[in-house]
Short mmCIF file of C-alpha atoms in Angstrom, two decimals:
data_model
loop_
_atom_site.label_atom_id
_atom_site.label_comp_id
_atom_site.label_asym_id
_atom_site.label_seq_id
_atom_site.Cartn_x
_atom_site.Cartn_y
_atom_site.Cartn_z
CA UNK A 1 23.76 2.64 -15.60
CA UNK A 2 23.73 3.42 -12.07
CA UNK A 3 23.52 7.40 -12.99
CA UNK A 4 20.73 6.79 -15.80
CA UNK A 5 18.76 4.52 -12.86
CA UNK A 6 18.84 7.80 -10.30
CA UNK A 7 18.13 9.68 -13.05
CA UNK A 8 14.80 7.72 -13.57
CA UNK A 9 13.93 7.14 -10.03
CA UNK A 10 14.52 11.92 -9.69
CA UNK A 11 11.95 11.75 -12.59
CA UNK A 12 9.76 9.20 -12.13
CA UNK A 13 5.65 9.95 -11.95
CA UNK A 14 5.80 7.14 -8.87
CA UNK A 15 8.23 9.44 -7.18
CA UNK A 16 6.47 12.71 -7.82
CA UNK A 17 3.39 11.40 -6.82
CA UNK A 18 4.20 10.00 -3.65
CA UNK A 19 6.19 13.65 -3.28
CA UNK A 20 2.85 15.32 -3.75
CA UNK A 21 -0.01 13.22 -2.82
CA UNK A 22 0.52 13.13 1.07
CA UNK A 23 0.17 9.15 1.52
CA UNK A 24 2.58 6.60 2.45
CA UNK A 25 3.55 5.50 -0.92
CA UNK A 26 6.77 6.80 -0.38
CA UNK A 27 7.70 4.30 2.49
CA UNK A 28 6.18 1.45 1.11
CA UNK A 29 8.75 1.96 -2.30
CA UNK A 30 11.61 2.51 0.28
CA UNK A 31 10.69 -0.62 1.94
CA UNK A 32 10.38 -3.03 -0.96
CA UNK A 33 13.42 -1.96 -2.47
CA UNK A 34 15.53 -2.72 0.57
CA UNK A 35 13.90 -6.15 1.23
CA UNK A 36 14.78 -7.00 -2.67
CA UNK A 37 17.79 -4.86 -2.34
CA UNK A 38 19.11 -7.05 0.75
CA UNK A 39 17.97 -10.13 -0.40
CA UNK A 40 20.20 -10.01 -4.01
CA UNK A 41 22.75 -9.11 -1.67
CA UNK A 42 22.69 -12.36 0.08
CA UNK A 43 22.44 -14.85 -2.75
CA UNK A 44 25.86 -13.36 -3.80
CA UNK A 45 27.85 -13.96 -0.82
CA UNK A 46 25.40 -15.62 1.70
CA UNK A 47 26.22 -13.60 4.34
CA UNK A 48 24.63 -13.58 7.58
CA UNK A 49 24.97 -9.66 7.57
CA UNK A 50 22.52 -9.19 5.00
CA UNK A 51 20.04 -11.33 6.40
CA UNK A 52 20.19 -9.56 9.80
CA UNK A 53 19.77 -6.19 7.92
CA UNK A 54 17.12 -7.91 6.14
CA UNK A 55 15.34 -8.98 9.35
CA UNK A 56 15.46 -5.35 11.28
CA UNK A 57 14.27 -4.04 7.68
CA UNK A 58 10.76 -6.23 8.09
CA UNK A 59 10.44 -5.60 11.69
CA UNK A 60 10.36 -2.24 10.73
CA UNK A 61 7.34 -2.76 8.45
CA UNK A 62 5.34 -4.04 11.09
CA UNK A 63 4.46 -0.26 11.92
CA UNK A 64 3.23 0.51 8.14
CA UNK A 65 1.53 -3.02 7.61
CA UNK A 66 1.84 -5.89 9.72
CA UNK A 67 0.38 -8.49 7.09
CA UNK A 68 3.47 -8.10 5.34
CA UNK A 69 4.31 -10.36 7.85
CA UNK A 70 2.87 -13.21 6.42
CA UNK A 71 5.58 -13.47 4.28
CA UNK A 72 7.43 -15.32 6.22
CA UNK A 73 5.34 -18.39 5.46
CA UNK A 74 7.21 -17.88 2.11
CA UNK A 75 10.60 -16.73 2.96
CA UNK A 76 11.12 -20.21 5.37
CA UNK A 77 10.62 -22.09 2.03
CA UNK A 78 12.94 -19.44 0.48
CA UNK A 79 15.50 -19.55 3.37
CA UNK A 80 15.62 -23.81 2.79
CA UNK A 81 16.70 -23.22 -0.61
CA UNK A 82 19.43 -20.46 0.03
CA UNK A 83 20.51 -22.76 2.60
CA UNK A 84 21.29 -25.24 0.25
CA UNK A 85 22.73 -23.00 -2.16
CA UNK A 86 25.01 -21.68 0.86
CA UNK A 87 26.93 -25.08 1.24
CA UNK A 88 30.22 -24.50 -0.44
CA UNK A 89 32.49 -26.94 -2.68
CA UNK A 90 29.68 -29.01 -3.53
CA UNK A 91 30.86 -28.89 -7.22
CA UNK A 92 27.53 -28.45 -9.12
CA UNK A 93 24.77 -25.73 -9.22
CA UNK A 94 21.77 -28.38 -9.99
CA UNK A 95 19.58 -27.75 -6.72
CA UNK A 96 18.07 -31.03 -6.62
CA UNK A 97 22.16 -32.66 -7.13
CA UNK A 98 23.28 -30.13 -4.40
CA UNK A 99 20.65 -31.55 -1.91
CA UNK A 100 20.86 -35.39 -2.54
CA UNK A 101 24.83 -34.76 -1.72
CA UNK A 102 24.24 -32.51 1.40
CA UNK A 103 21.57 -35.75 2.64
CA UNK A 104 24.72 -38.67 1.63
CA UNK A 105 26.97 -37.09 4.43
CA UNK A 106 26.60 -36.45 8.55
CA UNK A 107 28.59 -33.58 8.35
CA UNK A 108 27.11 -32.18 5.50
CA UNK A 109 23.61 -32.64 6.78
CA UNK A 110 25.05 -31.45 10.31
CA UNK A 111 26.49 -28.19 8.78
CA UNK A 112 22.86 -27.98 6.34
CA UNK A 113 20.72 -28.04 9.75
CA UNK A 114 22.89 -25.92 11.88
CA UNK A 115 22.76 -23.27 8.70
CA UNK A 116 19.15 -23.44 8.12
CA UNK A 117 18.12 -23.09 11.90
CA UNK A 118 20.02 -20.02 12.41
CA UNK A 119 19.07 -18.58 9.58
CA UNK A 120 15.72 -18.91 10.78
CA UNK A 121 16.33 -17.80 14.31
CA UNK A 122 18.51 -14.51 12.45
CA UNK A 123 15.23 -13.69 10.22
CA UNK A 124 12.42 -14.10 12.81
CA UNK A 125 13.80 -12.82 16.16
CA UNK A 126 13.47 -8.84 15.17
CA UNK A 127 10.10 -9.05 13.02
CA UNK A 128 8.32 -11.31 16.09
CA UNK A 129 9.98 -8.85 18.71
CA UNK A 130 8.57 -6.02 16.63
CA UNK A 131 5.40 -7.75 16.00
CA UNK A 132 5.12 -8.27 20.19
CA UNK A 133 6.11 -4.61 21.06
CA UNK A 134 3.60 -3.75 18.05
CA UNK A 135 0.73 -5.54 19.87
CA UNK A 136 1.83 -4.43 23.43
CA UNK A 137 1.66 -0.75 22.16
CA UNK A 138 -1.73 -1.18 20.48
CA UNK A 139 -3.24 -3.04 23.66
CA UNK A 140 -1.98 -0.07 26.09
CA UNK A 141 -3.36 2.51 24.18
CA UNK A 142 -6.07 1.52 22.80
CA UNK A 143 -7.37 -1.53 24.74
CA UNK A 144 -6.73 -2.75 21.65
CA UNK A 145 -3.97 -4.98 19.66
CA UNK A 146 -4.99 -3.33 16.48
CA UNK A 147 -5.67 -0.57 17.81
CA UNK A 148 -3.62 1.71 15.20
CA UNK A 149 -4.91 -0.49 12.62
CA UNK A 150 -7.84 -0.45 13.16
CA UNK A 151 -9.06 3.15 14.65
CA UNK A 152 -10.07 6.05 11.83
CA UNK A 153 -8.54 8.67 13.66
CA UNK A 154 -4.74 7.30 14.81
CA UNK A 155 -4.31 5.05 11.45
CA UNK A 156 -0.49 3.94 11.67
CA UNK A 157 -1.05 2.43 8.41
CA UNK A 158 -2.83 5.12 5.72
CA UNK A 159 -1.34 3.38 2.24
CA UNK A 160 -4.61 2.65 0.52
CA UNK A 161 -7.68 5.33 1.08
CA UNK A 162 -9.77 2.19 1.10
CA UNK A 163 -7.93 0.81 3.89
CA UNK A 164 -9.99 3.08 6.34
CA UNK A 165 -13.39 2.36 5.55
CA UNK A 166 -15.15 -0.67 6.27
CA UNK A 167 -15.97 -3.42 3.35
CA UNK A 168 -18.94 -4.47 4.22
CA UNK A 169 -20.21 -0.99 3.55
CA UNK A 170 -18.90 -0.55 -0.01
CA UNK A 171 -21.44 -2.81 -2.11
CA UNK A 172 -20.85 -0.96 -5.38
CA UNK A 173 -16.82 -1.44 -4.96
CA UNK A 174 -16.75 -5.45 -4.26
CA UNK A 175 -14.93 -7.54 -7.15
CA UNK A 176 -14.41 -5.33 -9.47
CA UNK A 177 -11.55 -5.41 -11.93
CA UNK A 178 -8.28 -4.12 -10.88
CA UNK A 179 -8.82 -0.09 -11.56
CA UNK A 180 -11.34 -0.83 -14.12
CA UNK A 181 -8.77 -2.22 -16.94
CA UNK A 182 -6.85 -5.55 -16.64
CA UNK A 183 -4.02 -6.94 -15.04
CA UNK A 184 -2.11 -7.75 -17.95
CA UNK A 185 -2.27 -3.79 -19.18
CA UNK A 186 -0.56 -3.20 -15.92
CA UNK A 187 2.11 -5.92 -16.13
CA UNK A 188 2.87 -4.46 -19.64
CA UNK A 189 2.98 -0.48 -18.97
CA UNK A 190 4.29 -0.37 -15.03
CA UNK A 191 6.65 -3.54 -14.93
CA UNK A 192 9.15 -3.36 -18.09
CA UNK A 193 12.16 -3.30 -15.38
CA UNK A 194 10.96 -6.08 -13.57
CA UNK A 195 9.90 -7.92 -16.13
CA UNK A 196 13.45 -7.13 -17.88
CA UNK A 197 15.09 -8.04 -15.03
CA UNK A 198 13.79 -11.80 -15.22
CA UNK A 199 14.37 -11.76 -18.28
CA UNK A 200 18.16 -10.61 -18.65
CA UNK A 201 18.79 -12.88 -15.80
CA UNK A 202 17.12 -16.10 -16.94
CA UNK A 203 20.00 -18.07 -16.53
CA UNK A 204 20.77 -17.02 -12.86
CA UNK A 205 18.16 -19.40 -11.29
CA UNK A 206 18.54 -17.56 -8.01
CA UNK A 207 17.54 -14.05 -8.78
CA UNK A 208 14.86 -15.05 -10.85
CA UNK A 209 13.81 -17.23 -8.07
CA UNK A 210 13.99 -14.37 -5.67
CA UNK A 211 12.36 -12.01 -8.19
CA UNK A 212 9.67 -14.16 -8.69
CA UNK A 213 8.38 -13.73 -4.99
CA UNK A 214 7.47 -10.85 -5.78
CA UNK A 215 3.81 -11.88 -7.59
CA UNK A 216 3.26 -13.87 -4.20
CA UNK A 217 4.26 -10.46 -1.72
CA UNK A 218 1.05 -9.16 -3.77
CA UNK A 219 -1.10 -12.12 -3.14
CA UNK A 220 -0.10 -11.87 0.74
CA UNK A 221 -1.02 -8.04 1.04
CA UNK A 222 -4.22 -8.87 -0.15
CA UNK A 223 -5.23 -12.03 0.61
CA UNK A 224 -7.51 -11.03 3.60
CA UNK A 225 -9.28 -8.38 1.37
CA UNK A 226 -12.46 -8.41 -0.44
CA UNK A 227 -11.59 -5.78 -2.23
CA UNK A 228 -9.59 -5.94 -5.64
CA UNK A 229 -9.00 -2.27 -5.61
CA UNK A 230 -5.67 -2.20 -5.57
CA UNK A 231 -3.58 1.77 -5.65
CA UNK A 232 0.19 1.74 -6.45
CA UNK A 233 0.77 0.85 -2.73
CA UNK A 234 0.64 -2.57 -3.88
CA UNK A 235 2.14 -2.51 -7.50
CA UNK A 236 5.01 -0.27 -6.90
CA UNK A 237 6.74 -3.47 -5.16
CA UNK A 238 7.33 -4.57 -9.00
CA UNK A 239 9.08 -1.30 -9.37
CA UNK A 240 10.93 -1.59 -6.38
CA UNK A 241 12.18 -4.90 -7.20
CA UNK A 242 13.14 -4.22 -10.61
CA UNK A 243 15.18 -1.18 -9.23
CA UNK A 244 16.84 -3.43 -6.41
CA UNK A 245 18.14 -6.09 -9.02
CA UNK A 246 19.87 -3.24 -11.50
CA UNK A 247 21.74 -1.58 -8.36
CA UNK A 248 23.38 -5.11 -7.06
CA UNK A 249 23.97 -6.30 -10.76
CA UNK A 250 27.37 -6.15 -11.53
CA UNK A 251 27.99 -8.37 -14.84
CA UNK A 252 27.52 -6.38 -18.55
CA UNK A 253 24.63 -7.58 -20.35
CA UNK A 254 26.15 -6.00 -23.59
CA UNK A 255 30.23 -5.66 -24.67
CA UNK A 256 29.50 -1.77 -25.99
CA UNK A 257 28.96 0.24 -23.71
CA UNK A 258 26.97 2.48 -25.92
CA UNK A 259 24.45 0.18 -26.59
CA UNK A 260 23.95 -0.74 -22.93
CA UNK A 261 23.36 2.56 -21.98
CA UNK A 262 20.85 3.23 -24.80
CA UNK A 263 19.38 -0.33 -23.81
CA UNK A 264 18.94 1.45 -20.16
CA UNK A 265 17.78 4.52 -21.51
CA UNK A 266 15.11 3.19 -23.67
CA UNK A 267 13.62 0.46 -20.94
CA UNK A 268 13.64 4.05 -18.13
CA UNK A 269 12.06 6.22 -21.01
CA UNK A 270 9.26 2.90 -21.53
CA UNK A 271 8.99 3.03 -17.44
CA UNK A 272 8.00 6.62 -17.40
CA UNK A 273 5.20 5.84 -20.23
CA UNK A 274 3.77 3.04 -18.65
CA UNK A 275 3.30 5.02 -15.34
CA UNK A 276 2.10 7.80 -16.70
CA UNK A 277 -0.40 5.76 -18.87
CA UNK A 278 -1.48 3.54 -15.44
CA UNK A 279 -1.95 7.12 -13.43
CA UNK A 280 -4.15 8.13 -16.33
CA UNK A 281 -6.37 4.79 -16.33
CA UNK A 282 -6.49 4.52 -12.98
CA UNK A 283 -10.09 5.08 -11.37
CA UNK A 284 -8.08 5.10 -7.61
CA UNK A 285 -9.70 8.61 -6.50
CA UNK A 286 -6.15 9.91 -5.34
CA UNK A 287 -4.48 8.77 -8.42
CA UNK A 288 -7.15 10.11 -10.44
CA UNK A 289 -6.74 13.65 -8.63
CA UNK A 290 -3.21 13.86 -8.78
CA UNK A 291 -2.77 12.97 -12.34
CA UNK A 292 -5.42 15.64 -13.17
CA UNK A 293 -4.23 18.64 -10.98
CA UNK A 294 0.04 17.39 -12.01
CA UNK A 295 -0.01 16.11 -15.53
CA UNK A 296 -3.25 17.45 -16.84
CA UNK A 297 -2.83 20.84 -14.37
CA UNK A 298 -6.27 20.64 -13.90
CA UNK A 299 -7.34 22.88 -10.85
CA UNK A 300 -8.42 20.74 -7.60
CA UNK A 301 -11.18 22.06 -6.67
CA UNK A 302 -12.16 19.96 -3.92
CA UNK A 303 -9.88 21.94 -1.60
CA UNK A 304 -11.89 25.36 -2.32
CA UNK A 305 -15.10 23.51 -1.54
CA UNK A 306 -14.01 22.35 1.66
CA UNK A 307 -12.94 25.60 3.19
CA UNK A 308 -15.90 27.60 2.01
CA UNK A 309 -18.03 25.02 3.43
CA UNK A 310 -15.74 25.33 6.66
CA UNK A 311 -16.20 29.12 7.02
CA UNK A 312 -19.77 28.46 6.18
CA UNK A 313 -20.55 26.31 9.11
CA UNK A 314 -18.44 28.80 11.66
CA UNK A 315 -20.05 32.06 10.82
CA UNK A 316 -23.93 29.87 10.44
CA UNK A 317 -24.34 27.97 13.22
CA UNK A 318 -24.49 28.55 16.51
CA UNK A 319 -21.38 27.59 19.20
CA UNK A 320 -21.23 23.37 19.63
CA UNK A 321 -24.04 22.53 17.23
CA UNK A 322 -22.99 19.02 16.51
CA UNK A 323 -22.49 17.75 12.88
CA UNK A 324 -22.82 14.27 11.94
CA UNK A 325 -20.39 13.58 9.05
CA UNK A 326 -17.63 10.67 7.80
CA UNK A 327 -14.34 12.00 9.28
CA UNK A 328 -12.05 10.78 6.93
CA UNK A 329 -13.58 12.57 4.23
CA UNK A 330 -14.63 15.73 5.76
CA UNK A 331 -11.69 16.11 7.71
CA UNK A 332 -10.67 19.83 6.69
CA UNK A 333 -13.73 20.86 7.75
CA UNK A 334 -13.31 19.10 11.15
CA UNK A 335 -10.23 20.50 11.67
CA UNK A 336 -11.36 24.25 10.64
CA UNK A 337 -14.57 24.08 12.83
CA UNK A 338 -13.50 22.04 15.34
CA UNK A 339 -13.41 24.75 18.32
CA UNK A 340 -16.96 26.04 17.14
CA UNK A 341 -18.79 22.67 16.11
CA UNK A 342 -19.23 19.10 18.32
CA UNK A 343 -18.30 16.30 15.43
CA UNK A 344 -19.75 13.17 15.83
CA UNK A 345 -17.67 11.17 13.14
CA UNK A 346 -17.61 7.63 12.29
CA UNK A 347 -15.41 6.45 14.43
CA UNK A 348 -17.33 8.18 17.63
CA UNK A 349 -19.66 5.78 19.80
CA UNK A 350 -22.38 8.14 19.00
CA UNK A 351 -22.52 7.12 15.40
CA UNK A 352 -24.62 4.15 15.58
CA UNK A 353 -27.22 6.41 17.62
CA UNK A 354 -26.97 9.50 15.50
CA UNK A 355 -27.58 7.19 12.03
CA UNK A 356 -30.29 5.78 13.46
CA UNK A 357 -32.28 8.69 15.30
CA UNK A 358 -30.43 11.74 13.17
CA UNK A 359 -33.63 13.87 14.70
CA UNK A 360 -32.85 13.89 18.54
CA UNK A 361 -28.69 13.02 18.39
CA UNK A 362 -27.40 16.09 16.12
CA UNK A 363 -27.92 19.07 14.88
CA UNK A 364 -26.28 19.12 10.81
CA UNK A 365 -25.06 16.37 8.76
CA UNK A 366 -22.49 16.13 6.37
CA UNK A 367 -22.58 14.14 3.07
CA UNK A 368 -20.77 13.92 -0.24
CA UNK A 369 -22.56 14.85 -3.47
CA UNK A 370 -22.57 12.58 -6.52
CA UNK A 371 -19.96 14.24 -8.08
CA UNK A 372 -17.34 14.67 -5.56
CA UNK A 373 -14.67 12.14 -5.87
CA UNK A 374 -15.01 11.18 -2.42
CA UNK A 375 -18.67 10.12 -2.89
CA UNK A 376 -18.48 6.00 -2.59
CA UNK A 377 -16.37 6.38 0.12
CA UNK A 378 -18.46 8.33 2.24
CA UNK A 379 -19.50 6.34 5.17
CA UNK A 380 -22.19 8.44 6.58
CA UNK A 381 -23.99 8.70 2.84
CA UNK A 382 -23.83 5.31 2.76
CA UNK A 383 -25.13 4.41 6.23
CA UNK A 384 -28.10 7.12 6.04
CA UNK A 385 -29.00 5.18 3.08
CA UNK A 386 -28.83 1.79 4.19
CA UNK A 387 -30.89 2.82 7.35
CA UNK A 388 -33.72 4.57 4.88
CA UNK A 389 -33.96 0.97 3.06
CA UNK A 390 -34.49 -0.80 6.58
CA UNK A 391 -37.41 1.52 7.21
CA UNK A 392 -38.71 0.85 3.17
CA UNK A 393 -38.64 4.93 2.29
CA UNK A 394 -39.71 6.38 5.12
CA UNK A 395 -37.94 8.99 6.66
CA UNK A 396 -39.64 10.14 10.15
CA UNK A 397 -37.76 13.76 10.29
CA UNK A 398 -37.59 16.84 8.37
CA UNK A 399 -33.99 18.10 6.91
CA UNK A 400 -33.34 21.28 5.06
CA UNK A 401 -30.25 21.60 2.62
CA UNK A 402 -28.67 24.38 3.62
CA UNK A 403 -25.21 24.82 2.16
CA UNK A 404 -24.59 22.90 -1.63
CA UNK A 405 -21.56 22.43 -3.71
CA UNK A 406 -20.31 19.95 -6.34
CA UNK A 407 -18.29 18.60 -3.43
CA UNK A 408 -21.13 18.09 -0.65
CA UNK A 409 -23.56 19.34 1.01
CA UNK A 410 -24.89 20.68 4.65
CA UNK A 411 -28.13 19.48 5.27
CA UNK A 412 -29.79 20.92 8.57
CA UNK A 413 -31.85 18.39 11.04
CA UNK A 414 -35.23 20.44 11.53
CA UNK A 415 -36.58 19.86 15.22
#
């Protein structure tokens, strides 16, 4: 089982995207699996081992997201009832019998407390260290103590594409459905481990109960966002978890051998399908690309836009014209013009100024067309828009569209 599940995980479109697609995705499934991984681990044995490996694990995550930190307003309810699962020779397995003993004796309720404090103390002392040094870091460097969070150009934390523009400024994006098709498709086609996990293990009230966090992890990474846009940084935790529960299980589900394996080899070959068919639905613009230029082996030719509009704007305008543009989506052409251009991106304190008075603050501006992929997250379209509705139509300078693609376009400010 162990071979077929590494055999999966080598083949899996989840693991070839995050291979290819240059985000974060990778980590994120890393992470997950070892918090799930760690945490079946310690409703086996209770050991304090795994808990402390399970604490420097989430202190680590602090530096890829540090809301995942508000988990821990779930794990202290989940650390009271390992804690009474961890008191030994009790004689039952009935939670609510377990407790009402562990309350009818002093040492009992002695040994309870003394458990459940340190088990506390052992689960918060490296992810509030981390959190502090995380803060400190931020607040040095940036005058900031989100600093990394927060700034375009030094993101620490890059897992969503949304995650680096600003909400307020996406008015077309707010509410929508879950990558335009419902939640229930994707708890069908990208969770049959997970979901066969709980299943299989329906009697072991612990594991489901530990598998069944997994729902409220999502609702924590997104409970401070407007936005229901939600990329397989988010939904590859159900993966993750699934994956984490067949490595630590031990126990056969079936007495042939053949048919578990074929049992194993059916749900993996299901797995595949259903991410396959989510990276096909999916309207998440990376997604979209990388199924297209992968599975479909359509051409990407984004890329081919982006550097002929790069050696378009070094050989036709003059040395340190400055370009107005939305950094993180023209960012090859930033970093191809950058010695013969002055940016002035959205994360520069000349922004503001250079929406508002284009005319006397820069020279070109950069904006996505309709049809580039990139085109309701561009910041600066969006802004120049915004600030041509607060003067009702009317622009008061002249442009000139000097360089077009399908991708975007150069427009030059005429003084």
């Amino acid at each position: 089982i162990k071979s077929l599940l590494f055999t999966y995980f080598l083949f899996s479109p989840i693991t070839i995207y995050s291979a290819c697609s240059g985000t974060s995705l990778y980590a994120f499934y890393i992470l997950y699996f070892f918090i799930f991984y760690y945490l079946f681990h310690y409703i086996k044995k209770f050991t304090t081992y795994h808990i402390a490996i399970l604490s420097i694990i989430l202190s680590l995550s602090i530096f890829l997201d540090h809301r995942i930190l508000w988990i821990f307003l779930i794990l202290f309810f989940y650390i009271f009832v390992f804690s009474v699962y961890g008191i030994k020779g009790l004689g039952t397995s009935n939670f609510i019998i377990k407790y009402i003993k562990i309350t009818q004796h002093n040492s009992l309720r002695r040994k309870f407390r003394g458990h459940l404090f340190s088990m506390i103390f052992i689960i918060g002392f490296f992810p509030i260290s981390g959190f502090i040094l995380y803060l400190t870091i931020n607040y040095l460097i940036g005058d900031n103590f989100f600093y990394f969070y927060e700034n375009l150009e030094s993101k620490w934390n890059a897992n969503t594409f949304l995650s680096i523009v600003e909400t307020d400024t996406i008015t077309n994006l707010k509410n929508r459905a879950v990558n335009h098709y419902s939640f229930a498709q994707i708890i069908i086609f990208i969770t049959p481990i997970y979901l066969f996990e709980i299943i299989s293990h329906y009697k072991e009230g612990l594991k489901v109960f530990v598998l069944l966090l997994v729902p409220i992890f999502i609702f924590v990474l997104i409970k401070d966002r407007s936005l229901n846009y939600m990329s397989l940084s988010y939904y590859v935790v159900f993966i993750a978890s699934g994956i984490a529960s067949i490595t630590v299980t031990q126990n056969k589900l079936f007495k042939l051998k053949i048919v578990n394996y074929l049992s194993f080899t059916f749900l993996f070959l299901i797995s595949i399908f259903g991410e396959y068919y989510y990276l096909e639905k999916s309207n998440f613009t990376s997604e979209q690309i990388f199924y297209q230029s992968i599975i479909n082996n359509t051409h990407n030719k984004t890329l081919q836009d982006y550097k002929n509009g790069g050696r378009f704007l070094a050989i036709n305008t003059t040395l340190n014209s400055i370009v107005l543009c939305d950094k993180s989506i023209m960012y090859p052409i930033i970093a191809y013009n950058k010695k013969n251009n002055f940016f002035i991106p959205n994360s520069s304190p000349l922004y503001k100024k250079a929406i508002i008075n284009p005319q006397s603050t820069c020279d070109y501006i950069i904006v996505s067309n309709k049809t580039s992929p990139y085109y309701k997250y561009d910041k600066t379209e969006t802004s120049l828009k915004e600030q041509l509705q607060k003067k009702n139509g009317d622009k008061n300078y002249l442009t000139e569209t000097v360089y077009y693609c399908n991708t975007f376009k150069i427009i030059k400010v005429l003084k």
